[in-house]
C-alpha cells in the first residue's frame, strides 16, 4: 500500500510540474509552428481578412474594365512581376521576385498590352524606386503608364490606345 501511495504522489508531482513549467511564448511573439495543429490551422496568430484592392484601386479597376470593354481585353490586378518577366539569372530574379504591379491589361490571349500603375501619396519621394521598377518592366518589353489619380474612361482610352505615357 505504501508503494502505491508513493507512486500516486510521484505521478501527481510530475503532473503539477508539467503544468507549472509549461513553455509560454513571450508577449507579442508568434507561437511556434511546431505546435500548430496538423490540419494546417494557424491558431494564435493575429490574422484577419482584407480586400485585395483599396477603394481607390477598386475605382481604377472598374474604370479600366469599362475603358477596355469594347476591345475585348482582360484587366488583371495585383500581378506579380514574376508573372510578367523571366530570367535565367538568380540575382536578377531576386530583384523582382517580390514586386507586384497594380494592373495589367491583356488581350484575350493574355498577351500583355500595357501595365498600369496608380500612384498615391506613398509614392512621393520614391520616384527613383518607381523608375527602377518601371525599368524592369520596360527592359522586358512591356509598356508602362502611370496615373496619379483615377482618370476618366475617355482619358484611359486615349492613353491605352494611343500608346502615350500616363500623367504625372
XYZ file of C-alpha atoms in Angstrom:
168
model
C 0.000 0.000 0.000
C 2.874 2.379 0.794
C 4.407 1.650 -2.605
C 1.095 2.521 -4.306
C 0.811 5.762 -2.314
C 4.330 6.798 -3.307
C 3.545 6.086 -6.968
C 0.373 8.230 -6.888
C 2.254 11.102 -5.184
C 5.039 10.893 -7.744
C 2.565 10.998 -10.636
C 0.768 13.983 -9.109
C 4.083 15.774 -8.619
C 5.041 15.189 -12.272
C 1.629 16.447 -13.438
C 1.912 19.613 -11.321
C 5.460 20.278 -12.576
C 4.356 19.873 -16.193
C 1.609 22.413 -15.663
C 3.870 24.866 -13.839
C 6.778 24.674 -16.252
C 4.805 24.611 -19.498
C 6.664 26.698 -22.156
C 4.976 30.054 -22.734
C 5.507 32.385 -25.704
C 6.842 35.839 -24.976
C 4.223 38.605 -25.332
C 3.921 39.793 -28.940
C 5.822 36.788 -30.251
C 4.250 34.440 -32.765
C 3.767 30.892 -31.479
C 5.981 28.211 -32.937
C 4.555 26.330 -35.879
C 5.984 23.183 -34.261
C 2.898 23.074 -32.044
C 0.449 24.040 -34.780
C -2.465 21.725 -35.472
C -1.698 19.167 -38.158
C -4.670 20.369 -40.218
C -2.688 23.480 -41.219
C -4.568 25.844 -38.887
C -2.748 28.885 -37.582
C -4.156 29.263 -34.106
C -2.803 32.098 -32.013
C -1.817 34.289 -34.978
C -3.174 37.774 -35.488
C -4.725 37.176 -38.914
C -7.728 38.934 -40.376
C -9.175 39.220 -43.869
C -8.658 42.241 -46.062
C -9.800 43.287 -49.501
C -7.244 42.781 -52.271
C -7.816 46.312 -53.608
C -8.166 49.615 -51.777
C -11.247 51.744 -52.573
C -9.110 53.882 -54.898
C -7.730 50.800 -56.674
C -11.262 49.410 -56.975
C -12.360 52.619 -58.711
C -9.392 52.345 -61.103
C -10.121 48.686 -61.788
C -13.733 49.356 -62.762
C -12.698 52.349 -64.920
C -10.140 50.168 -66.712
C -12.720 47.438 -67.288
C -15.142 49.997 -68.714
C -12.462 51.609 -70.865
C -11.330 48.355 -72.495
C -14.749 46.649 -72.709
C -15.288 47.473 -76.414
C -11.909 45.947 -77.249
C -12.438 42.577 -75.506
C -9.447 42.986 -73.213
C -8.799 41.401 -69.853
C -7.902 43.505 -66.808
C -5.846 41.844 -64.085
C -4.911 43.375 -60.750
C -2.040 42.832 -58.310
C 0.051 40.891 -60.831
C 3.483 39.722 -59.730
C 6.465 40.794 -61.773
C 7.379 37.102 -61.928
C 4.224 36.521 -63.973
C 5.320 39.251 -66.411
C 9.088 38.833 -66.766
C 11.572 35.996 -66.557
C 15.305 35.494 -66.410
C 17.801 32.671 -66.001
C 19.918 34.804 -63.663
C 19.051 34.176 -59.973
C 20.437 37.582 -58.916
C 18.195 39.405 -61.365
C 15.213 37.263 -60.343
C 15.784 38.288 -56.718
C 15.443 41.929 -57.772
C 11.868 41.462 -58.992
C 10.526 38.271 -57.387
C 8.539 40.055 -54.638
C 7.265 43.001 -56.652
C 3.713 43.489 -57.903
C 2.167 45.834 -60.401
C -1.234 47.437 -59.884
C -2.961 46.450 -63.136
C -2.215 44.647 -66.379
C -4.352 44.959 -69.500
C -4.114 41.865 -71.707
C -5.587 40.610 -74.935
C -7.963 37.656 -74.707
C -4.908 35.503 -75.490
C -3.276 37.037 -72.367
C -0.615 38.903 -74.282
C 0.294 41.907 -72.142
C -0.814 45.140 -73.814
C 0.053 47.605 -71.048
C 0.961 47.724 -67.369
C -0.912 50.401 -65.416
C 0.377 51.878 -62.167
C -1.788 54.007 -59.889
C 0.407 56.170 -57.684
C -0.729 57.689 -54.414
C 0.835 59.796 -51.676
C 3.048 56.870 -50.623
C 4.973 57.269 -53.895
C 6.175 60.797 -53.084
C 9.887 60.724 -52.520
C 10.089 57.248 -54.078
C 10.488 58.343 -57.665
C 13.855 56.557 -58.010
C 12.386 53.261 -56.783
C 9.386 53.670 -59.096
C 11.718 54.344 -62.024
C 13.771 51.234 -61.215
C 10.616 49.123 -61.006
C 9.344 50.556 -64.273
C 12.715 49.913 -65.908
C 12.467 46.202 -65.101
C 9.180 46.017 -66.966
C 10.187 48.191 -69.923
C 13.512 46.347 -70.319
C 11.457 43.168 -70.679
C 9.393 44.827 -73.425
C 6.296 45.973 -71.543
C 4.714 49.388 -71.880
C 4.004 51.060 -68.541
C 1.721 54.006 -67.904
C 1.305 55.760 -64.556
C -1.506 57.817 -63.138
C -1.577 59.976 -60.022
C -5.382 59.984 -59.936
C -8.116 57.751 -61.290
C -8.690 59.119 -64.809
C -11.953 59.234 -66.700
C -12.840 56.435 -69.104
C -12.083 58.725 -72.055
C -8.635 59.631 -70.689
C -7.867 55.978 -70.102
C -8.849 55.061 -73.653
C -6.630 57.845 -75.029
C -3.609 56.651 -73.037
C -4.220 52.954 -73.574
C -4.907 53.162 -77.304
C -2.566 55.975 -78.306
C 0.453 54.482 -76.556
C 1.076 57.730 -74.663
C 2.593 57.824 -71.177
C 0.433 58.424 -68.160
C 0.034 61.720 -66.411
C 2.459 62.770 -63.668
